[in-house]
Coordinates of C-alpha atoms and ligand atoms in Angstrom, one line a residue:
M43 CA 27.1 18.4 2.3
K44 CA 28.4 19.8 5.6
Q45 CA 26.1 19.1 8.5
S46 CA 27.0 22.4 10.1
K47 CA 25.1 24.0 7.3
Y48 CA 22.4 21.3 6.7
F49 CA 18.7 21.8 7.4
N50 CA 18.4 18.6 9.3
P51 CA 16.7 19.2 12.7
T52 CA 17.1 15.9 14.6
L53 CA 15.1 15.3 17.9
R54 CA 16.1 13.3 21.0
D55 CA 12.5 12.4 21.9
N56 CA 9.7 10.7 20.1
P57 CA 6.9 12.9 18.8
A58 CA 3.8 12.3 20.9
D59 CA 1.4 11.5 18.0
A60 CA 3.7 9.0 16.3
E61 CA 2.4 5.5 16.9
I62 CA 4.7 3.5 14.7
K63 CA 8.5 3.2 14.3
S64 CA 8.8 4.7 10.8
H65 CA 6.8 7.8 11.7
R66 CA 8.8 8.3 14.9
L67 CA 12.1 7.9 13.3
L68 CA 11.4 9.9 10.1
V69 CA 10.4 12.8 12.4
R70 CA 13.2 12.4 14.9
A71 CA 15.9 12.0 12.2
G72 CA 14.7 15.2 10.5
F73 CA 13.3 13.6 7.3
M74 CA 9.9 15.2 7.6
R75 CA 7.7 17.5 9.7
Q76 CA 3.9 17.6 10.0
N77 CA 2.2 20.8 8.9
A78 CA -1.4 19.6 9.7
S79 CA -3.1 16.3 10.3
G80 CA -2.1 14.0 7.5
I81 CA -0.1 16.7 5.7
Y82 CA 3.7 16.8 5.8
S83 CA 6.8 18.6 4.6
Y84 CA 9.7 16.5 3.3
L85 CA 12.9 18.1 4.7
P86 CA 16.1 17.8 2.6
L87 CA 16.9 14.2 3.8
G88 CA 13.4 13.0 3.2
K89 CA 13.2 14.7 -0.2
K90 CA 16.4 13.0 -1.3
V91 CA 15.0 9.5 -0.4
L92 CA 11.7 10.4 -2.3
M93 CA 13.7 11.3 -5.4
K94 CA 15.6 8.1 -5.3
I95 CA 12.4 6.0 -5.0
E96 CA 10.9 8.0 -7.9
E97 CA 14.1 7.4 -9.9
V98 CA 13.8 3.6 -9.5
I99 CA 10.1 3.7 -10.5
R100 CA 10.8 5.9 -13.5
R101 CA 13.6 3.8 -14.8
E102 CA 11.6 0.6 -14.7
L103 CA 8.4 2.2 -16.1
D104 CA 10.3 3.9 -18.9
E105 CA 12.0 0.6 -19.6
A106 CA 8.6 -1.0 -19.9
G107 CA 7.6 1.5 -22.5
A108 CA 5.3 3.6 -20.3
Q109 CA 5.4 7.4 -21.1
E110 CA 5.6 10.0 -18.3
L111 CA 3.4 13.0 -18.4
L112 CA 2.0 15.4 -15.7
M113 CA -1.6 16.1 -15.1
P114 CA -3.1 18.9 -12.9
A115 CA -3.9 18.3 -9.3
I116 CA -7.0 20.6 -9.7
Q117 CA -9.6 18.8 -11.8
P118 CA -12.8 20.3 -13.3
A119 CA -15.9 19.0 -11.4
E120 CA -17.5 18.4 -14.9
L121 CA -15.2 15.4 -15.5
W122 CA -16.3 13.7 -12.3
Q123 CA -19.9 14.5 -13.1
E124 CA -19.6 12.8 -16.4
T125 CA -18.7 9.5 -14.6
G126 CA -21.1 10.2 -11.8
R127 CA -18.3 10.0 -9.2
W128 CA -18.8 13.6 -8.1
D129 CA -21.7 12.3 -6.2
V130 CA -20.4 8.8 -5.3
Y131 CA -17.5 10.2 -3.2
G132 CA -18.4 12.2 -0.1
P133 CA -16.1 14.4 2.0
E134 CA -13.1 12.3 1.2
L135 CA -13.0 14.0 -2.2
M136 CA -11.5 17.5 -1.5
R137 CA -13.3 20.2 -3.5
L138 CA -12.9 23.9 -4.0
K139 CA -14.4 26.8 -6.0
D140 CA -12.4 29.2 -8.2
R141 CA -12.9 33.0 -8.2
H142 CA -15.7 32.5 -10.8
D143 CA -17.4 30.1 -8.4
R144 CA -16.7 27.1 -10.7
A145 CA -16.3 23.8 -8.9
F146 CA -13.1 21.7 -8.9
A147 CA -11.8 18.6 -7.2
L148 CA -8.4 18.2 -5.7
G149 CA -7.3 15.0 -7.5
A150 CA -7.7 11.9 -5.5
T151 CA -6.9 9.9 -8.6
H152 CA -6.9 10.7 -12.3
E153 CA -9.1 8.2 -14.3
E154 CA -11.4 11.0 -15.4
L155 CA -8.7 13.4 -16.3
I156 CA -6.6 11.0 -18.3
T157 CA -9.6 9.6 -20.1
S158 CA -10.7 13.1 -21.1
L159 CA -7.1 13.7 -22.4
V160 CA -7.0 10.5 -24.4
R161 CA -10.5 10.8 -25.9
D162 CA -9.6 14.1 -27.5
E163 CA -6.3 12.8 -28.9
L164 CA -6.5 9.1 -29.7
S165 CA -9.0 7.8 -32.2
S166 CA -7.5 4.8 -34.1
Y167 CA -6.6 1.2 -33.1
K168 CA -3.2 2.0 -34.7
Q169 CA -2.4 4.3 -31.9
L170 CA -3.0 1.6 -29.2
P171 CA -1.7 0.3 -26.9
V172 CA -0.3 3.2 -24.9
I173 CA 0.7 3.4 -21.2
L174 CA 0.8 6.9 -19.7
Y175 CA 2.0 7.7 -16.2
Q176 CA 2.7 10.5 -13.8
I177 CA 4.2 11.0 -10.3
Q178 CA 1.9 13.5 -8.7
T179 CA 0.5 14.7 -5.4
K180 CA -2.9 13.2 -4.5
Y181 CA -5.5 14.5 -2.1
R182 CA -7.9 12.3 -0.1
D183 CA -9.6 13.8 3.0
E184 CA -9.2 10.7 5.2
R185 CA -11.4 10.8 8.3
R186 CA -8.6 9.6 10.5
P187 CA -5.1 10.2 9.0
R188 CA -2.6 8.1 11.0
F189 CA 0.7 6.4 10.9
G190 CA 2.5 9.3 9.3
L191 CA 3.0 8.9 5.6
L192 CA 1.1 5.5 5.6
R193 CA -2.3 7.3 5.6
G194 CA -2.0 10.9 4.8
R195 CA -4.4 13.4 3.3
E196 CA -1.9 14.7 0.8
F197 CA 0.4 12.0 -0.6
I198 CA 2.6 11.2 -3.6
M199 CA 1.4 8.5 -6.1
K200 CA 2.7 7.1 -9.3
D201 CA -0.4 6.5 -11.3
A202 CA -0.4 4.9 -14.7
Y203 CA -3.2 4.3 -17.2
S204 CA -3.2 1.9 -20.1
F205 CA -5.4 2.1 -23.2
H206 CA -6.1 -0.8 -25.5
S207 CA -8.1 -2.0 -28.5
S208 CA -8.6 -5.5 -27.1
E209 CA -8.8 -7.5 -23.8
K210 CA -5.7 -9.4 -25.0
Q211 CA -3.8 -6.1 -25.2
L212 CA -5.0 -5.2 -21.7
D213 CA -3.9 -8.5 -20.3
E214 CA -0.4 -8.0 -21.8
A215 CA -0.2 -4.5 -20.2
Y216 CA -1.5 -5.8 -16.9
N217 CA 1.0 -8.6 -16.8
L218 CA 3.8 -6.2 -17.9
M219 CA 3.0 -3.7 -15.1
H220 CA 2.7 -6.6 -12.6
A221 CA 6.2 -7.8 -13.6
T222 CA 7.5 -4.2 -13.5
Y223 CA 6.1 -3.7 -10.0
S224 CA 7.9 -6.8 -8.8
K225 CA 11.2 -5.4 -10.2
I226 CA 10.6 -2.0 -8.6
F227 CA 9.8 -3.4 -5.2
T228 CA 12.7 -5.8 -5.3
K229 CA 15.2 -3.0 -6.3
L230 CA 13.8 -1.0 -3.4
G231 CA 14.8 -3.9 -1.1
L232 CA 11.2 -4.5 0.1
N233 CA 9.8 -7.7 1.5
F234 CA 6.5 -7.7 -0.5
R235 CA 3.8 -10.0 -2.0
P236 CA 1.3 -9.5 -4.8
V237 CA -2.2 -10.5 -3.5
V238 CA -5.5 -11.1 -5.2
A239 CA -7.8 -8.1 -4.2
D240 CA -11.3 -6.8 -4.4
S241 CA -11.9 -4.3 -7.2
G242 CA -14.5 -2.6 -5.0
A243 CA -16.0 0.6 -6.3
M244 CA -13.4 0.6 -9.2
G245 CA -15.5 -1.9 -11.0
G246 CA -13.7 -3.9 -13.7
Q247 CA -12.5 -7.4 -13.1
D248 CA -9.0 -8.6 -12.1
T249 CA -7.1 -6.6 -9.5
E250 CA -4.1 -7.3 -7.4
E251 CA -2.5 -5.4 -4.6
F252 CA 1.2 -5.3 -3.8
M253 CA 1.7 -5.6 0.0
A254 CA 4.8 -4.8 2.0
L255 CA 4.8 -7.2 4.9
S256 CA 4.6 -5.3 8.1
S257 CA 2.9 -5.7 11.5
V258 CA 1.6 -2.1 11.2
G259 CA -0.1 -2.8 7.9
E260 CA -3.8 -2.1 7.8
D261 CA -4.5 -5.0 5.4
T262 CA -4.6 -8.7 6.3
I263 CA -3.2 -11.1 3.8
A264 CA -4.2 -14.7 3.7
Y265 CA -1.4 -16.8 2.2
S266 CA -0.6 -20.4 1.8
D267 CA 2.3 -22.0 3.7
A268 CA 2.9 -24.3 0.7
S269 CA 2.3 -22.3 -2.5
D270 CA 2.4 -18.7 -3.7
Y271 CA -1.3 -18.3 -3.2
A272 CA -1.9 -15.0 -1.5
A273 CA -5.1 -12.9 -1.3
N274 CA -6.4 -9.9 0.6
I275 CA -8.5 -11.5 3.4
E276 CA -11.6 -9.7 2.0
M277 CA -11.3 -11.8 -1.2
A278 CA -9.7 -15.0 -0.1
E279 CA -12.0 -17.9 -1.2
V280 CA -12.9 -20.7 1.2
H281 CA -12.7 -24.2 -0.3
V282 CA -13.6 -26.6 2.5
A283 CA -15.5 -29.9 2.2
Y284 CA -17.8 -30.0 5.2
E285 CA -18.7 -33.4 6.6
K286 CA -22.4 -33.7 7.7
S287 CA -22.6 -35.7 11.0
A288 CA -24.7 -38.9 11.0
E289 CA -26.4 -37.9 14.3
A290 CA -30.3 -38.2 14.2
E291 CA -32.1 -35.0 13.7
F292 CA -34.1 -33.9 16.8
P293 CA -37.3 -31.9 16.7
L294 CA -36.9 -28.1 16.5
T295 CA -37.6 -26.4 19.9
K296 CA -37.6 -22.8 21.1
G297 CA -35.3 -21.6 23.9
E298 CA -31.7 -21.1 24.8
A299 CA -29.1 -23.9 24.9
E300 CA -25.4 -24.1 25.6
A301 CA -23.5 -25.2 22.5
A302 CA -20.0 -24.9 21.1
L303 CA -19.6 -22.2 18.5
D304 CA -19.3 -24.6 15.6
R305 CA -22.7 -26.0 16.7
Q306 CA -24.3 -22.6 16.5
I307 CA -25.8 -20.6 13.6
H308 CA -25.4 -16.8 13.7
P309 CA -28.1 -15.0 11.6
T310 CA -27.4 -11.6 10.3
I311 CA -29.7 -9.1 8.6
V312 CA -28.1 -7.5 5.5
K313 CA -29.7 -4.7 3.5
V314 CA -28.7 -5.1 -0.2
K315 CA -29.8 -2.2 -2.3
D316 CA -33.4 -2.0 -1.1
E317 CA -33.9 -5.7 -0.2
T318 CA -33.5 -7.2 3.2
I319 CA -31.9 -10.6 3.3
L320 CA -31.0 -13.0 6.1
V321 CA -27.5 -14.4 6.0
L322 CA -26.5 -17.5 8.0
V323 CA -23.0 -18.4 9.0
R324 CA -21.7 -21.0 11.5
G325 CA -20.9 -19.6 15.0
D326 CA -17.2 -20.0 14.7
H327 CA -17.0 -18.2 11.4
K328 CA -17.3 -14.5 10.5
L329 CA -19.6 -13.0 7.8
N330 CA -17.6 -11.4 5.0
D331 CA -19.6 -8.4 3.9
I332 CA -17.3 -7.9 0.9
K333 CA -18.3 -11.4 -0.4
V334 CA -22.0 -10.5 0.1
K335 CA -21.4 -7.2 -1.8
N336 CA -19.7 -9.1 -4.7
L337 CA -22.5 -11.8 -4.7
F338 CA -25.1 -9.1 -5.4
S339 CA -22.5 -7.0 -7.4
T340 CA -23.4 -3.8 -5.5
D341 CA -21.6 -1.4 -3.1
M342 CA -24.8 -0.8 -1.3
V343 CA -24.5 -3.3 1.5
D344 CA -25.5 -2.3 5.0
V345 CA -25.5 -4.6 8.1
P346 CA -27.9 -3.0 10.6
D347 CA -27.5 -4.5 14.1
E348 CA -31.0 -6.0 14.2
A349 CA -32.2 -9.0 16.1
V350 CA -34.1 -11.5 13.9
D351 CA -36.4 -14.5 14.6
I352 CA -35.0 -17.0 12.1
K353 CA -38.3 -18.9 11.9
E354 CA -40.5 -15.8 11.5
F355 CA -38.3 -14.2 8.7
K356 CA -40.2 -14.0 5.5
G357 CA -37.5 -12.7 3.0
T358 CA -34.6 -14.4 1.2
I359 CA -32.3 -16.5 3.3
I360 CA -28.8 -17.3 2.1
A361 CA -26.2 -19.3 4.0
D362 CA -22.5 -20.1 4.0
H363 CA -21.5 -23.6 2.7
A364 CA -20.6 -24.6 6.3
V365 CA -24.3 -24.3 7.4
K366 CA -25.4 -27.0 4.9
A367 CA -23.6 -29.7 6.9
M368 CA -25.0 -28.6 10.3
V369 CA -27.3 -31.0 12.3
N370 CA -29.3 -30.0 15.4
A371 CA -27.8 -26.5 15.4
V372 CA -28.4 -23.9 18.2
V373 CA -29.5 -20.4 17.4
T374 CA -28.7 -18.0 20.3
G375 CA -29.9 -14.5 21.1
A376 CA -33.3 -12.9 21.4
H377 CA -35.0 -15.6 19.4
A378 CA -33.2 -18.8 20.5
Y379 CA -33.8 -22.2 19.0
Q380 CA -32.3 -25.7 19.5
N381 CA -32.0 -28.6 17.1
L382 CA -32.4 -26.4 14.1
N383 CA -31.7 -28.4 10.9
P384 CA -31.2 -25.8 8.2
E385 CA -32.6 -27.6 5.2
R386 CA -35.5 -29.2 7.1
D387 CA -36.6 -26.1 9.1
L388 CA -35.8 -23.2 6.7
T389 CA -36.1 -22.3 3.1
I390 CA -32.6 -21.4 2.2
E391 CA -32.4 -20.0 -1.3
R392 CA -28.7 -20.6 -1.9
F393 CA -25.5 -21.7 -0.2
E394 CA -22.4 -19.6 -1.0
D395 CA -18.9 -18.8 0.2
L396 CA -19.8 -16.0 2.6
R397 CA -17.4 -16.2 5.4
F398 CA -13.9 -14.8 6.1
I399 CA -11.1 -17.3 5.6
Q400 CA -9.4 -18.3 8.8
E401 CA -5.8 -19.3 9.7
G402 CA -5.6 -23.1 9.4
D403 CA -8.2 -23.3 6.6
P404 CA -6.9 -25.3 3.6
A405 CA -5.5 -22.9 0.9
P406 CA -8.0 -22.5 -2.0
D407 CA -5.5 -23.9 -4.4
G408 CA -5.4 -27.1 -2.4
K409 CA -1.8 -26.7 -1.5
G410 CA -1.0 -26.2 2.2
T411 CA -2.9 -24.2 4.8
I412 CA -3.7 -20.5 5.3
V413 CA -1.5 -18.3 7.4
F414 CA -2.2 -14.6 8.0
A415 CA 0.2 -11.6 7.8
E416 CA -0.3 -7.9 8.0
G417 CA 0.6 -5.8 5.0
I418 CA 1.0 -2.2 3.8
E419 CA -0.7 -1.7 0.4
I420 CA 2.1 0.0 -1.6
G421 CA 0.8 -0.8 -5.1
Q422 CA -2.2 -1.9 -7.0
V423 CA -2.9 -3.0 -10.6
F424 CA -6.5 -3.0 -12.0
K425 CA -8.1 -4.1 -15.2
L426 CA -10.7 -1.4 -15.7
G427 CA -12.3 -2.6 -18.9
T428 CA -14.5 0.1 -20.4
K429 CA -16.0 1.5 -17.1
Y430 CA -14.6 5.0 -17.8
S431 CA -14.4 5.0 -21.6
E432 CA -18.1 4.2 -21.9
T433 CA -19.4 7.0 -19.5
M434 CA -16.9 9.4 -21.0
K435 CA -17.3 8.4 -24.6
A436 CA -13.6 7.7 -25.2
S437 CA -13.7 5.5 -28.3
F438 CA -11.4 4.4 -31.1
L439 CA -12.1 3.2 -34.7
D440 CA -11.3 -0.5 -35.0
E441 CA -9.8 -2.2 -38.1
G442 CA -13.3 -2.3 -39.6
G443 CA -13.7 1.5 -39.0
K444 CA -16.3 0.8 -36.2
A445 CA -16.2 3.0 -33.1
Q446 CA -15.4 0.9 -30.0
P447 CA -15.0 2.0 -26.3
I448 CA -11.3 2.1 -25.4
I449 CA -10.3 -0.8 -23.0
M450 CA -8.3 0.5 -20.0
G451 CA -6.1 -0.6 -17.1
C452 CA -4.8 1.5 -14.2
Y453 CA -1.8 1.0 -12.0
G454 CA -0.8 2.8 -8.8
I455 CA 2.2 2.9 -6.5
G456 CA 2.0 4.9 -3.2
V457 CA 5.4 6.7 -3.5
S458 CA 5.4 8.4 -0.1
R459 CA 3.8 5.3 1.5
T460 CA 6.6 3.2 0.0
L461 CA 9.1 5.5 1.7
A462 CA 7.5 4.8 5.0
A463 CA 7.2 1.1 4.3
I464 CA 11.0 0.9 3.5
A465 CA 11.7 2.7 6.8
E466 CA 9.3 0.4 8.7
Q467 CA 10.9 -2.8 7.3
S468 CA 14.5 -1.7 7.5
A469 CA 14.8 0.4 10.7
D470 CA 16.2 -1.0 13.9
E471 CA 16.0 0.2 17.6
N472 CA 18.8 2.8 17.0
G473 CA 17.2 4.4 14.0
L474 CA 16.7 4.3 10.2
K475 CA 18.7 2.0 8.0
W476 CA 18.5 2.8 4.3
P477 CA 19.0 0.3 1.5
L478 CA 21.6 1.4 -1.0
A479 CA 19.0 2.1 -3.7
V480 CA 17.3 4.9 -1.8
T481 CA 19.9 6.1 0.8
P482 CA 19.9 10.0 1.0
F483 CA 23.7 10.0 1.0
D484 CA 26.2 7.2 0.4
L485 CA 28.6 8.0 3.2
H486 CA 28.6 9.7 6.6
L487 CA 32.0 11.3 7.2
I488 CA 32.4 12.1 10.9
T489 CA 35.1 14.2 12.6
I490 CA 35.4 13.2 16.3
N491 CA 37.0 16.4 17.5
V492 CA 36.8 19.5 15.2
K493 CA 39.3 21.3 17.4
D494 CA 42.0 18.8 16.5
A495 CA 43.9 20.2 13.4
D496 CA 45.0 16.7 12.3
Q497 CA 41.4 15.5 12.3
T498 CA 39.9 18.5 10.5
T499 CA 42.7 18.6 7.9
L500 CA 42.3 14.9 7.1
S501 CA 38.5 15.1 7.2
D502 CA 38.4 18.1 4.8
R503 CA 40.8 16.2 2.4
L504 CA 38.7 13.0 2.5
Y505 CA 35.5 15.1 2.0
N506 CA 36.9 16.4 -1.3
T507 CA 38.5 13.2 -2.6
L508 CA 35.4 11.1 -1.8
R509 CA 33.2 13.5 -3.6
D510 CA 35.7 13.6 -6.5
I511 CA 35.1 9.9 -7.0
R512 CA 31.3 10.4 -7.0
Y513 CA 30.3 9.5 -3.5
D514 CA 27.5 11.6 -2.0
V515 CA 28.9 12.5 1.4
L516 CA 27.2 13.9 4.5
Y517 CA 30.1 15.5 6.5
D518 CA 29.4 15.9 10.2
D519 CA 31.7 18.9 10.9
R520 CA 29.6 20.2 13.8
K521 CA 31.0 21.3 17.1
E522 CA 29.2 18.4 18.9
R523 CA 30.4 15.6 21.2
A524 CA 31.2 12.3 19.5
G525 CA 28.3 10.6 21.3
V526 CA 25.8 13.1 19.8
K527 CA 27.3 12.6 16.3
F528 CA 27.1 8.8 16.6
K529 CA 23.5 8.9 17.8
D530 CA 22.5 11.2 14.9
A531 CA 24.4 9.0 12.5
D532 CA 22.5 5.9 13.8
L533 CA 19.2 7.8 13.5
I534 CA 19.8 9.0 10.0
G535 CA 20.8 5.6 8.9
L536 CA 23.4 6.0 6.0
P537 CA 24.9 2.7 5.0
L538 CA 28.6 3.5 5.7
R539 CA 30.4 5.8 8.1
V540 CA 34.0 7.0 7.9
I541 CA 35.2 8.2 11.3
V542 CA 38.2 10.5 11.6
G543 CA 39.5 10.3 15.2
K544 CA 42.7 10.0 17.3
K545 CA 44.7 8.1 14.6
A546 CA 44.2 10.8 12.0
S547 CA 47.9 11.8 12.5
E548 CA 48.8 8.3 11.3
G549 CA 46.4 8.5 8.4
I550 CA 44.2 5.8 9.9
V551 CA 40.4 6.1 9.9
E552 CA 37.5 3.8 11.0
V553 CA 34.9 2.5 8.5
K554 CA 31.7 1.3 10.0
R555 CA 28.6 -0.5 8.4
R556 CA 25.2 0.7 9.6
D557 CA 23.5 -2.6 8.7
T558 CA 25.8 -5.0 10.7
G559 CA 27.6 -2.5 13.0
E560 CA 30.9 -4.1 11.9
S561 CA 33.8 -1.6 11.8
V562 CA 37.4 -1.8 10.4
E563 CA 40.4 0.5 10.7
V564 CA 42.1 1.3 7.4
H565 CA 44.8 3.6 6.2
V566 CA 43.4 6.3 4.0
D567 CA 45.4 4.8 1.0
E568 CA 43.2 1.7 1.3
L569 CA 40.0 3.7 1.9
T570 CA 38.4 3.7 -1.6
T571 CA 39.1 0.0 -2.1
T572 CA 37.6 -0.8 1.3
L573 CA 34.5 1.3 0.5
Q574 CA 34.0 -0.4 -2.9
Q575 CA 34.3 -3.9 -1.2
L576 CA 31.8 -2.9 1.5
F577 CA 29.3 -1.4 -0.8
S578 CA 29.4 -4.5 -3.0
Q579 CA 28.5 -6.6 0.0
M580 CA 25.4 -4.5 0.8
N581 CA 22.0 -4.5 -1.0
Ligands
LIG620 C1 -11.8 9.3 -4.9 C2 -11.4 9.3 -3.5 C3 -10.7 8.2 -3.0 C4 -10.4 7.1 -3.9 C5 -10.8 7.2 -5.2 C6 -11.5 8.3 -5.7 C7 -9.4 5.0 -4.2 C8 -10.5 6.0 -6.1 C9 -9.4 3.9 -6.3 C10 -8.2 4.2 -7.2 C11 -7.9 3.3 -8.2 C12 -6.6 3.5 -9.0 C13 -5.3 5.0 -10.4 C14 -4.0 4.6 -9.7 C15 -4.2 3.2 -9.0 C16 -5.4 3.2 -8.1 N1 -9.7 6.0 -3.4 N2 -9.8 5.0 -5.5 O1 -10.8 6.0 -7.3 F1 -12.4 10.4 -5.3 CL1 -11.7 10.6 -2.5 O2 -7.6 5.2 -7.0 N3 -6.5 4.9 -9.5

């Protein structure tokens, strides 16, 4: 492709609203443009990277035996009403009316749609297992879209759904998809970790998220420095043996007292469904509301900011394990107490793991200690069970001819988010730097001075011969100064650059690597071997 003809508007300056490197660079390098908050166009360079990412995903999913289909983005409201999710989701689910005033949703995900498809077509255990997937545009009206493609309102997702006649078959598909995701993200050159996650509103049991490590990630991963344990911080279990001190218990008294955080108890009122409970955690720990939610297996958990008198509270009291070992604790705030000894002075119904894990805690698997890292969630695998097939009456006849609800799994990859994650992980201060698997072009052919006949003749010849041997070449034939061309080449980030300059008359060109910056002068007769050698050294 000749750059003089190419729709690739590069910018010198950073767009004002771009807070992170990948967003800034993808806009400046002409890969994308924003059309509205959280809504983007992929320009030709961006579209080429998207297609390469999708190609890697397709190859691995097809290899795993998954079958690609394509479902509509516009979904009848009736389907979401069958599962009750029409009312569960608020403004985040984008909705519209057709000309006959019928209600539709813009697909945020496709569990309802795919289950309605399968229930009409699959009826026997002989037809299971099956894994169906699509690569499709999704819509979620995020309150605060940010970080470019990392949190958009329209984005591209690969979503797969598996259908089974037994839990064992589901486990096999889940493990297969887990392994396939690892292959995909490895081929894409990403630094990623699968982490144990919270199934949240999805219901069902096991779920894991695939996190691309990045300081701009919105998720915090707790991982062990001595094993492959890794969990989303919301889920990470705390396994600490707390020592109860031998000090004598003093009488409980009202009133403020100075005390170190680990000598304090912090009471929190939590409303669970319609019950008000009091949750106690040690002062140096933080209450994990996801763990409270999972303890009462409900999404309806609210933490009003209410002061509470721990001794006057009449409802259920639960406490984190750490509280059990506390002696002569101090309660601060409006209703302060000193020398509170939890099991003597309170009726605590149960001690549970209710706090967020902290750096330095022992890893739950007993190996090493916990370290935190930020991650971008680029994939997730879920065991759904029969959550959707029951409400939507998607059943199959088992070997005994008895109707059973189909057992399901679902598996997502954020395709546009993955593009941004690759950019985030691989870019440097000069610009983007694409791994071979997803680079929009293989080579950047640059003519230093297009007014020099030797240079343009040799460049044109190389452009044709390189394409004849199947290289995808971006040819910078513009009437621009060399400096501008080099800056744009650094920004766009193609892996190799062939520069035709002063030595064109001797048939000598320069080949430069984007990843290391190394360059070498070669005679054009050696060019293809040099290119092959260099490409084989890169990922
Ligand atoms: C909605 C809206 C937002 C949502 C959902 C539904 C997240 C929703 C969870 C999933 C689970 C899996 C299939 C591919 C992998 C992920 N945000 N989720 O269901 F209506 Cl507005 O999407 N779906």
